[in-house]
XYZ file of C-alpha atoms in Angstrom:
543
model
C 2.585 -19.721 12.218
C -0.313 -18.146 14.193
C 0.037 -17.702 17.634
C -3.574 -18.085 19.332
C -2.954 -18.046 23.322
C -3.804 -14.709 24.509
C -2.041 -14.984 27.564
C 1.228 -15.921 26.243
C 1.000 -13.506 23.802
C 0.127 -10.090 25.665
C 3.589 -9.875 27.100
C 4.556 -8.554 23.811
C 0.902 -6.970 22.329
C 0.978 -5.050 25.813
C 4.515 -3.522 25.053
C 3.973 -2.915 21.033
C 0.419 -1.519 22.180
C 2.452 1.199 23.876
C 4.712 1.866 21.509
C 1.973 2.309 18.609
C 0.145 4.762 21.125
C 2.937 6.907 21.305
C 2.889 6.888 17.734
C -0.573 7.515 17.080
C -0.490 10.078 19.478
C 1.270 12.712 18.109
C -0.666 12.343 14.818
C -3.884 12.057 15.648
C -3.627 15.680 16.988
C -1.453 17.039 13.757
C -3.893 15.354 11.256
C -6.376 17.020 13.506
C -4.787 20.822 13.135
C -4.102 19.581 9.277
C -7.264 18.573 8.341
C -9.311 21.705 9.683
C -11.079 20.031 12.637
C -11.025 20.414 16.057
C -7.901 18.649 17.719
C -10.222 16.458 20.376
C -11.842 15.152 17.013
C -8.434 13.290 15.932
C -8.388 11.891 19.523
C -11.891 9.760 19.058
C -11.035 8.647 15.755
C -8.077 6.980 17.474
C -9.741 5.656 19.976
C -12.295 3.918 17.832
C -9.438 3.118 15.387
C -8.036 1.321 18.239
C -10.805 -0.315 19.966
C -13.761 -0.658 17.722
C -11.937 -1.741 14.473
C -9.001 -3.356 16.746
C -12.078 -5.530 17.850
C -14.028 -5.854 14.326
C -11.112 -6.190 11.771
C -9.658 -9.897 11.167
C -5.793 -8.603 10.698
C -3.631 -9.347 13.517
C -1.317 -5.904 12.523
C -3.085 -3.328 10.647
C -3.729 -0.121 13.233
C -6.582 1.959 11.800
C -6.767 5.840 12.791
C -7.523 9.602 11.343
C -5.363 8.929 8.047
C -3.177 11.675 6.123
C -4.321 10.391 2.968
C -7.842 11.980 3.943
C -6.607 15.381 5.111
C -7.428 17.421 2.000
C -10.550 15.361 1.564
C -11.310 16.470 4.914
C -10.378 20.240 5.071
C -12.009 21.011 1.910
C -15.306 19.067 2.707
C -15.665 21.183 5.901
C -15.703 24.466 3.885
C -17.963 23.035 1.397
C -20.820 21.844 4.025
C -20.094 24.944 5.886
C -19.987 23.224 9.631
C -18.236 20.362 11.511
C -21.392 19.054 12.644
C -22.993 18.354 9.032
C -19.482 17.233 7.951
C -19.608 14.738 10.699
C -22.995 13.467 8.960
C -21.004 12.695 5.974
C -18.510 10.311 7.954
C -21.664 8.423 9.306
C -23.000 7.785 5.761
C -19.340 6.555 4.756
C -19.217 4.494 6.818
C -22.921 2.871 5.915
C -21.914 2.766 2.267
C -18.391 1.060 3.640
C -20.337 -1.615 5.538
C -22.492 -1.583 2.426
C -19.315 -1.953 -0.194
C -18.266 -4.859 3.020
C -21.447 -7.227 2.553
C -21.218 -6.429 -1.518
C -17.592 -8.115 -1.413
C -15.530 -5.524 -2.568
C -12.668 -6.410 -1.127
C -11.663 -8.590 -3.693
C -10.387 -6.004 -5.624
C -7.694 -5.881 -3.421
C -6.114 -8.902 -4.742
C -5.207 -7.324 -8.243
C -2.722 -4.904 -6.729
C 0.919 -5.818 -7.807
C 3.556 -7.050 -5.543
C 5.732 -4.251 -6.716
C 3.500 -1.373 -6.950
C 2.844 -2.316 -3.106
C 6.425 -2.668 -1.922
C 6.685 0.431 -3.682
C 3.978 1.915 -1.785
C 5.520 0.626 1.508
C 9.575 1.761 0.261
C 7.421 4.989 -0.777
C 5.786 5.663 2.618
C 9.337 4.907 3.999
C 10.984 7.667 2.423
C 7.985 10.066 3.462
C 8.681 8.989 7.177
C 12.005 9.919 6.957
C 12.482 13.133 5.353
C 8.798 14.343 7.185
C 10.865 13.889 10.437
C 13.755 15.284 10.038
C 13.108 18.727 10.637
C 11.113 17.555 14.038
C 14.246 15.415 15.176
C 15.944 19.300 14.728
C 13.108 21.170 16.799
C 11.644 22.912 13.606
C 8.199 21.379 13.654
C 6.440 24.596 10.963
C 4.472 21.464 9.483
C 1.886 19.863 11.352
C 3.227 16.141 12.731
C 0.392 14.488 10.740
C 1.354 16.039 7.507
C 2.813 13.415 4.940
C 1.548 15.716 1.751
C 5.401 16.673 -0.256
C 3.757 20.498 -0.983
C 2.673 21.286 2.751
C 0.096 23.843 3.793
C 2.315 26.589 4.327
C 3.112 26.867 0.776
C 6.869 25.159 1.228
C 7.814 21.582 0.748
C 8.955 18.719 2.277
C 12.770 19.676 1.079
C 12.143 23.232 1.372
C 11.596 22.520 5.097
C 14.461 19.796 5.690
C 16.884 22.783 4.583
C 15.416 25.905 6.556
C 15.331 23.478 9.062
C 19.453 23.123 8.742
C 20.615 25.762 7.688
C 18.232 28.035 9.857
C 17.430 26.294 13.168
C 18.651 23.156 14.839
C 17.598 22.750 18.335
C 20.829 21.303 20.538
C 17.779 20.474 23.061
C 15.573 18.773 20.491
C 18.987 16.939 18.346
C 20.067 15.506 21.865
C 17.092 13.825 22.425
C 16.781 12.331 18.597
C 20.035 11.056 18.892
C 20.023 9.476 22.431
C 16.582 8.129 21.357
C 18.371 6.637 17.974
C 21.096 5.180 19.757
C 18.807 3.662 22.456
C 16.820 2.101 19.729
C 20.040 0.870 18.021
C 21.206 -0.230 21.237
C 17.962 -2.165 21.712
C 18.572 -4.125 18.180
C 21.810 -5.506 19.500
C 21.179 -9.687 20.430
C 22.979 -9.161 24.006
C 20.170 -6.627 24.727
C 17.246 -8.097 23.275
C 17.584 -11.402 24.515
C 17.203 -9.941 28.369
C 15.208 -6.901 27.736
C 13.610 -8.065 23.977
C 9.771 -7.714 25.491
C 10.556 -4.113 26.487
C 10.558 -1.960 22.734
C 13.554 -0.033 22.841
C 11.561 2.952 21.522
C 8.707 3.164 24.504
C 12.593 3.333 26.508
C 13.681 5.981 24.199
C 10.301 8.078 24.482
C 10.776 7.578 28.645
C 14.292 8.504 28.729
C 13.312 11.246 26.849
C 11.120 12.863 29.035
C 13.741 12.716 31.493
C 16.582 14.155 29.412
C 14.445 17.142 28.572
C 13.703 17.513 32.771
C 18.063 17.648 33.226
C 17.834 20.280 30.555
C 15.506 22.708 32.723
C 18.676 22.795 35.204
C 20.630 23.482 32.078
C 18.275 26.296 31.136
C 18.262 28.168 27.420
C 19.208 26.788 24.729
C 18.865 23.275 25.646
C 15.177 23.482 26.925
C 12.655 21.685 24.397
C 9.549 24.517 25.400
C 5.957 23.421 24.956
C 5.556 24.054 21.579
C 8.174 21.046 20.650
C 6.401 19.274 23.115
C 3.090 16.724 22.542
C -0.427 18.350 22.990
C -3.028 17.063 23.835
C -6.107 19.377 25.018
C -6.393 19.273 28.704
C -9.736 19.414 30.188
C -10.361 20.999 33.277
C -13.624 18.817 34.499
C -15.322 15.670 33.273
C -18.326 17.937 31.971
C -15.517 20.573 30.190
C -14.159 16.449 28.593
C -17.540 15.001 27.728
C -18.175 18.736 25.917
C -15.788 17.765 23.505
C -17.706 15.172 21.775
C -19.881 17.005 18.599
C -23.057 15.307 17.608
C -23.967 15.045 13.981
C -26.660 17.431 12.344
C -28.875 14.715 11.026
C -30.857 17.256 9.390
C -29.052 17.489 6.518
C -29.079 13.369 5.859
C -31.047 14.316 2.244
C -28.714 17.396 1.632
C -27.217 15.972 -2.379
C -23.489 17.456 -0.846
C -23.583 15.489 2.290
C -23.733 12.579 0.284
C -21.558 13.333 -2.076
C -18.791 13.883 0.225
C -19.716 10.979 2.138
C -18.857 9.039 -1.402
C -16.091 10.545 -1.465
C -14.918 9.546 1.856
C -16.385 6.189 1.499
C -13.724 5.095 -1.851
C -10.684 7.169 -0.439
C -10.642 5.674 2.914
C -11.680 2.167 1.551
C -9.077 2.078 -1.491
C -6.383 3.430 1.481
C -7.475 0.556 4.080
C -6.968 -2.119 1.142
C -4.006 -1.083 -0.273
C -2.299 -0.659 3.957
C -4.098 -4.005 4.663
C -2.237 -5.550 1.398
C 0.936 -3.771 2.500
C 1.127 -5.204 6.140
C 0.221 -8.733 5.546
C 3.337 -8.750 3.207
C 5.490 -7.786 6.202
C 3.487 -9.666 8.900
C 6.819 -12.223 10.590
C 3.621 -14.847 10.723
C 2.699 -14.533 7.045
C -1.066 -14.103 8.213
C -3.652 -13.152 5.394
C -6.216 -10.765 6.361
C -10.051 -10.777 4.943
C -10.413 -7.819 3.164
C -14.116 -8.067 2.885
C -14.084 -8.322 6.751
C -12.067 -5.129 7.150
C -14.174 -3.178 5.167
C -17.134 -4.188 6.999
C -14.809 -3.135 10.404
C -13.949 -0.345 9.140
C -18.068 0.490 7.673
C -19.110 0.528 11.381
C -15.705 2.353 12.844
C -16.563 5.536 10.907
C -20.097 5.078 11.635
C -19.309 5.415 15.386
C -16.471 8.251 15.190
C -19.007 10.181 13.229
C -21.715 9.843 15.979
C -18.746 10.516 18.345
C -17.428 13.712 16.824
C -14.388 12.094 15.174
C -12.439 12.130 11.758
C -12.510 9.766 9.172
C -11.094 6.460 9.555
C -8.830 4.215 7.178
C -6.194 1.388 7.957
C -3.124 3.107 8.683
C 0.462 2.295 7.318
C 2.775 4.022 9.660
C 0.612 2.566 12.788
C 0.169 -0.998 10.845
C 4.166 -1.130 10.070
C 5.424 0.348 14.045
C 2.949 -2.374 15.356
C 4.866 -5.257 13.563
C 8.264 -3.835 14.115
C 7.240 -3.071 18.469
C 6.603 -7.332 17.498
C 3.104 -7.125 18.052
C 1.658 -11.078 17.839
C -2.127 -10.478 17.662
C -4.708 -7.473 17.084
C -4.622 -7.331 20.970
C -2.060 -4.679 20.874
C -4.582 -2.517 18.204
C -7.033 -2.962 20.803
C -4.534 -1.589 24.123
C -3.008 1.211 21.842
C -7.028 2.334 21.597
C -7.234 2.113 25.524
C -4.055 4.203 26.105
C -5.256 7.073 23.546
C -8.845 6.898 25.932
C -6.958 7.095 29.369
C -3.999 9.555 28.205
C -6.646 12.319 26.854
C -9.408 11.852 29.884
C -6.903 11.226 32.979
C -3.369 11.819 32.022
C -2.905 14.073 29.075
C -0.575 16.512 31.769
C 2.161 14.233 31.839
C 1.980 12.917 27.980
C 2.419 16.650 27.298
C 6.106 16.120 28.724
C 7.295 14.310 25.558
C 9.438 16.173 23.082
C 7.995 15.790 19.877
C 11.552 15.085 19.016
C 11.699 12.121 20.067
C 8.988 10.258 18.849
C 10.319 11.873 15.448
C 13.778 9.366 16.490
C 11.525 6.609 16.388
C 9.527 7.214 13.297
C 12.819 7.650 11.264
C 13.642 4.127 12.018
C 10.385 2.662 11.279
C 10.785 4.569 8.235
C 13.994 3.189 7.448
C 12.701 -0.391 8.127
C 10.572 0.243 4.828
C 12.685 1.999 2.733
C 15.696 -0.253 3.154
C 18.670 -0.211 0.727
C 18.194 -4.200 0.633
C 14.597 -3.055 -0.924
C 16.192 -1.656 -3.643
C 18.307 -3.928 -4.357
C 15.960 -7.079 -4.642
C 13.659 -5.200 -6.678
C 15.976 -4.291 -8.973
C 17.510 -8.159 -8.989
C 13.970 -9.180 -9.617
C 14.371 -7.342 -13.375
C 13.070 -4.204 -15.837
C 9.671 -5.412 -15.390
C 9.744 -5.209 -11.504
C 11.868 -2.543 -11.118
C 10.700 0.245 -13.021
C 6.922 -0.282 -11.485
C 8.741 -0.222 -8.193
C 10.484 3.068 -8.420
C 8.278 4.885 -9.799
C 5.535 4.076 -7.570
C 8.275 5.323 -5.088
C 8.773 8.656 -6.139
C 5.379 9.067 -7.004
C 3.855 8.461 -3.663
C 6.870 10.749 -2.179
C 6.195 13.811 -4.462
C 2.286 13.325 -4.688
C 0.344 11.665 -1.964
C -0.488 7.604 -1.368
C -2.934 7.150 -3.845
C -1.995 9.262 -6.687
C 0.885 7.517 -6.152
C -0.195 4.107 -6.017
C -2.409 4.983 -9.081
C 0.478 6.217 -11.010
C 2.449 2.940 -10.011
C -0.302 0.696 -11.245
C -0.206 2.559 -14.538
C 3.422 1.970 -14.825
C 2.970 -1.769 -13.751
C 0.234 -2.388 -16.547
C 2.498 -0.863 -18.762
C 5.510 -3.224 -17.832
C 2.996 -6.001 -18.261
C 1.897 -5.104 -21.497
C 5.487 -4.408 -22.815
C 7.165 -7.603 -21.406
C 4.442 -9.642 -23.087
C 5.255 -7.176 -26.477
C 9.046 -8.049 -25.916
C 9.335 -11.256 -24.507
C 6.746 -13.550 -26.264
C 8.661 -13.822 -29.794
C 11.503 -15.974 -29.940
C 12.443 -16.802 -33.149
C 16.376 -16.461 -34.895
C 16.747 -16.644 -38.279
C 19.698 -17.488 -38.459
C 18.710 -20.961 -36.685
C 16.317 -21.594 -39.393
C 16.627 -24.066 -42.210
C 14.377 -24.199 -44.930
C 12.131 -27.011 -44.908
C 12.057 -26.702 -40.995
C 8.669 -27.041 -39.392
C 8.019 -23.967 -36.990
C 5.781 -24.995 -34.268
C 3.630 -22.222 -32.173
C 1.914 -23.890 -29.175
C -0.580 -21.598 -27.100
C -0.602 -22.019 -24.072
C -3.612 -22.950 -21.672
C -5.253 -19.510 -21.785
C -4.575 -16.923 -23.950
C -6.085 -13.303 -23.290
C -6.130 -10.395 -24.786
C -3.046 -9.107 -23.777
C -1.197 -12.086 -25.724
C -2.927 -10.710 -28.826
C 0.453 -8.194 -29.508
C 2.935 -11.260 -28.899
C 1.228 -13.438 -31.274
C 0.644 -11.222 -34.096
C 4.268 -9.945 -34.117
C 5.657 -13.489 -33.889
C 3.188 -14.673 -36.521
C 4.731 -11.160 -38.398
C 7.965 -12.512 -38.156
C 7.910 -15.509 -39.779
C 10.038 -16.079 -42.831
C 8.442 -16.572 -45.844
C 7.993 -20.006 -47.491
C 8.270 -21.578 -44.397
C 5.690 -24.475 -42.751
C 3.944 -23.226 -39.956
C 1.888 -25.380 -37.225
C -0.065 -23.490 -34.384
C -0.836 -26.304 -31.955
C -4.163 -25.434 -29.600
C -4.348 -28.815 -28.455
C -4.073 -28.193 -24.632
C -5.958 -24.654 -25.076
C -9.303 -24.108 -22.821
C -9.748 -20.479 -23.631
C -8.582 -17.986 -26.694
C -9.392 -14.712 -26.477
C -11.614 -13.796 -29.472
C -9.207 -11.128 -30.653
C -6.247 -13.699 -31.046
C -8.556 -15.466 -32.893
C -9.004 -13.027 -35.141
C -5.382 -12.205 -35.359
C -4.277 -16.253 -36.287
C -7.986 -16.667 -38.802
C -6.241 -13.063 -40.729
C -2.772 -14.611 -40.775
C -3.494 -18.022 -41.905
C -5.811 -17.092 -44.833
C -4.502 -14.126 -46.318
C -1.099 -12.735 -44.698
C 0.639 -16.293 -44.768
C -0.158 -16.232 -48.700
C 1.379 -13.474 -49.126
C 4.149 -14.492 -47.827
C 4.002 -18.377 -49.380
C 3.673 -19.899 -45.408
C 1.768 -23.338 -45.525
C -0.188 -22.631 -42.117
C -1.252 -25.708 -40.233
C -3.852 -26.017 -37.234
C -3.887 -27.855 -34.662
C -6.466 -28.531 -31.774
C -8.860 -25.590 -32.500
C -12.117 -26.427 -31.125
C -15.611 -26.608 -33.060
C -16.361 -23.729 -30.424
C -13.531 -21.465 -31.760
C -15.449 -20.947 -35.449
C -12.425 -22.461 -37.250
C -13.065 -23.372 -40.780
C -10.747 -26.033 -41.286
C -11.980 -25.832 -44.850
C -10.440 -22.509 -44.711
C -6.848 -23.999 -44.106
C -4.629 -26.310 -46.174
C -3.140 -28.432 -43.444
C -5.499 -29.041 -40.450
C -4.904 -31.385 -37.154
C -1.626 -33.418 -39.549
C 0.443 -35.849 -37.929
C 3.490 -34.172 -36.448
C 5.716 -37.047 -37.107
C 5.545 -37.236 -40.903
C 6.359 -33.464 -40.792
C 10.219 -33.294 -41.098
C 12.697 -31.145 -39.150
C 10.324 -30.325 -36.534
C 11.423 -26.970 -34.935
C 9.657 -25.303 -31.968
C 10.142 -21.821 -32.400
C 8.477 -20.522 -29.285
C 5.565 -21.534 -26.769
C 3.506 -19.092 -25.705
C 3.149 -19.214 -21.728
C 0.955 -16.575 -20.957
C -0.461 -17.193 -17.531
């Protein structure tokens, strides 16, 4: 289902807009201070996140902005140009070679990334959100808001922090305002509520009520005060000259310099594997089931860093943790991308005052739940219903992407999930008891419709495992493709292994274009029915 009437629909984009700007506020400024680069810089590359890609990009849900994934790409590509301003060249070029990698249809390699490794990714990301936000939910934000990395910049660690942040200092100002925002949220979820007040997202009421909880404290005075520093912050300029000053130009002259465009490389694959693995993610929890065009995002995405570069801004990529708040805020159409990109414009050039009223605290309430929403216990279980070969790609790509980062993660999940691949076809593809067979049986092997490569370990050891003196037919008749190894693997066994072993090997449907000598064989292409006790051993269904 597709909903395609703007007007109908902006009831709910407007709301979920909202809601994802409150989001994206907070970290646009910590990926900012994480990354190196002047705060006002994370700002624009929300705002074109919002409303340039919002307006380019063919998904209805993903939210592209300044992306944690890029933070160490970032920081140490600033100290290797040696300014902001040539770094900012770099992000132009990326996003040419993006377009570039767009038109060049790239995109397609996004369809060869496992269900599981991306659920994993997604239960992964889940897990980051919650334990990242703990310690802000307590008033202890020592790590930067936009900081997902598990070893942080301080030197500590993601648990290291969730315990000083316990045992050490717990804000009663900051851990009232979590939990009325939690409970508001819950509160929201309940069917009385959200069928009278289901267009308002209970967490743009919790981030309101908020602000007004932290006012009553003032009256209360110390310790319940949340003080600025626990507070959003956004730079507040004084004029509209002091505002427009804090857009940075490029320094073109450096376009030839051989580091520029290295980095810009650099920049370029990061930020495009990132976007295709969030735009993969979000589709799969999209209530509409909408596919995106990947080729079409990239292309979005080319001409989105191109203009934050020009603009002064950070690096852009398709952003989970936006992407997955949009479709729980029940976003219906990229509209909402698009407002969330207005609010960041009019919050930091005409009302950045009163957004610097919200306790970070809060907005760490609602990321917890979104977090929770991915990393669900029901997650867990499916996966592990779905069996070995699911599972065990799953979890690790979850604890990878926890203790490493999102793509070091996501590469160590696909390495577990080719692994699982390989091994189930190792494990699963002979079938054969001995104890069933009677001599004089005819064993039948039937390939399937295609047989690759990675069928060439299944076939050997069930060809391996036949018992000796036996009759043997391998039946290609409704093959259209044998991988050239395999056919190496059955020529060796039928004309000198199955001899050894006193196996009258039969063929079957191997084409003139397969270089079978049927000369080479006994039996070829026999009549099945004057073979007696006809026993099918095991078709190989490799799809």
């Amino acid at each position: 289902m597709q909903k395609k009437n703007f007007w109908a629909d902006i009831k709910y984009d407007l709301p979920a807009g909202l809601v994802v700007f409150l989001i994206a506020l907070p970290l646009c400024l910590g990926i900012a201070l994480a990354s190196g680069a002047p705060l006002f810089a994370g700002m624009i590359a929300g705002i074109v996140g919002g409303l340039v890609i919002g307006f380019l990009s063919g998904s209805h849900t993903s939210v592209s902005g300044p992306a944690a994934g890029l933070t160490a790409v970032v920081l140490v590509a600033i100290q290797q140009l040696g300014s902001f301003e040539i770094f900012l060249l770099a992000v132009v070029l990326a996003g040419v070679f993006q377009l570039l990698l767009g038109f060049a249809r790239a995109g397609m390699i996004a369809n060869y990334f496992p269900s599981n490794v991306i659920k994993g990714m997604l239960t992964g990301i889940g897990v980051i959100i919650i334990l990242k936000q703990i310690p802000h939910a307590l008033g202890y934000d020592k790590d930067a808001e936009g900081d997902f990395a598990f070893f942080e910049q301080s030197g500590s660690n993601t648990l290291l922090s969730i315990w000083e942040s316990v045992t050490q200092f717990i804000h009663p100002g900051a851990l009232a305002v979590a939990l009325i925002s939690i409970g508001i949220m819950l509160l929201w979820e309940k069917p009385a509520i959200k069928s009278k007040l289901g267009i308002l997202p209970g967490a743009l009421v919790a981030v309101v009520v908020s602000v007004f909880v932290n006012q009553g404290f003032m009256m209360l005075g110390d310790p319940w005060v949340i003080l600025p520093e626990h507070l959003v912050s956004i730079p507040v300029a004084s004029d509209a000259s002091a505002f427009l000053a804090q857009f940075t130009l490029p320094d073109f002259s450096q376009w030839m310099n051989p580091k520029v465009i290295s980095v810009a490389f650099t920049i370029c694959i990061v930020a495009s594997i990132e976007t295709l693995l969030c735009l993969e993610a979000v589709d799969k929890i999209d209530p509409y089931l909408r596919r995106s065009d990947p080729n079409r995002e990239l292309k979005a995405q080319g001409v989105g860093n191109m203009i934050s570069g020009l603009l002064g801004g950070l690096p852009l990529t398709s952003v989970i943790v936006r992407s997955s708040a949009n479709v729980n805020a029940n976003a219906h159409t990229k509209a909402s991308t698009i407002f969330h990109g207005f609010f960041l414009l009019v919050s930091v050039a005409l009302i950045p005052v009163i957004l610097n009223m919200i306790p970070l605290a809060a907005l760490a309430a609602v990321l917890i739940l979104i977090g929770y929403k991915l990393a669900k216990i029901s997650m867990f279980k499916a996966m592990w219903a779905n069996g070995k070969y699911q599972w065990w790609p799953f979890i690790i790509t979850v604890v990878a992407v926890v203790f490493t980062d999102l793509l070091t993660g996501v590469g160590i999940g696909l390495a577990a999930s080719a692994f699982a691949i390989l091994r189930g076809n190792l494990k699963n593809s002979y079938y054969f008891h001995q104890e069933e067979y009677h001599e004089g049986d005819l064993i039948t092997i039937k390939l399937s419709q295609e047989v690759s490569f990675l069928n060439k370990a299944s076939i050997k050891l069930t060809l391996d495992h036949l018992p000796e003196n036996s009759k043997v037919l391998i039946d290609a008749t409704d093959t259209a493709y044998i991988d050239f190894d395999v056919l190496e693997s059955i020529r060796e066994f039928a004309i000198e292994k199955a001899k050894n072993k006193g196996i009258e090997v039969t063929i079957k449907g191997f084409r003139d274009r397969y270089n079978f000598w049927e000369a080479d064989f006994v039996h070829s292409d026999p009549d099945p029915e004057n073979l007696p006790n006809q026993k099918h051993v095991r078709e190989l269904v490799e799809n």
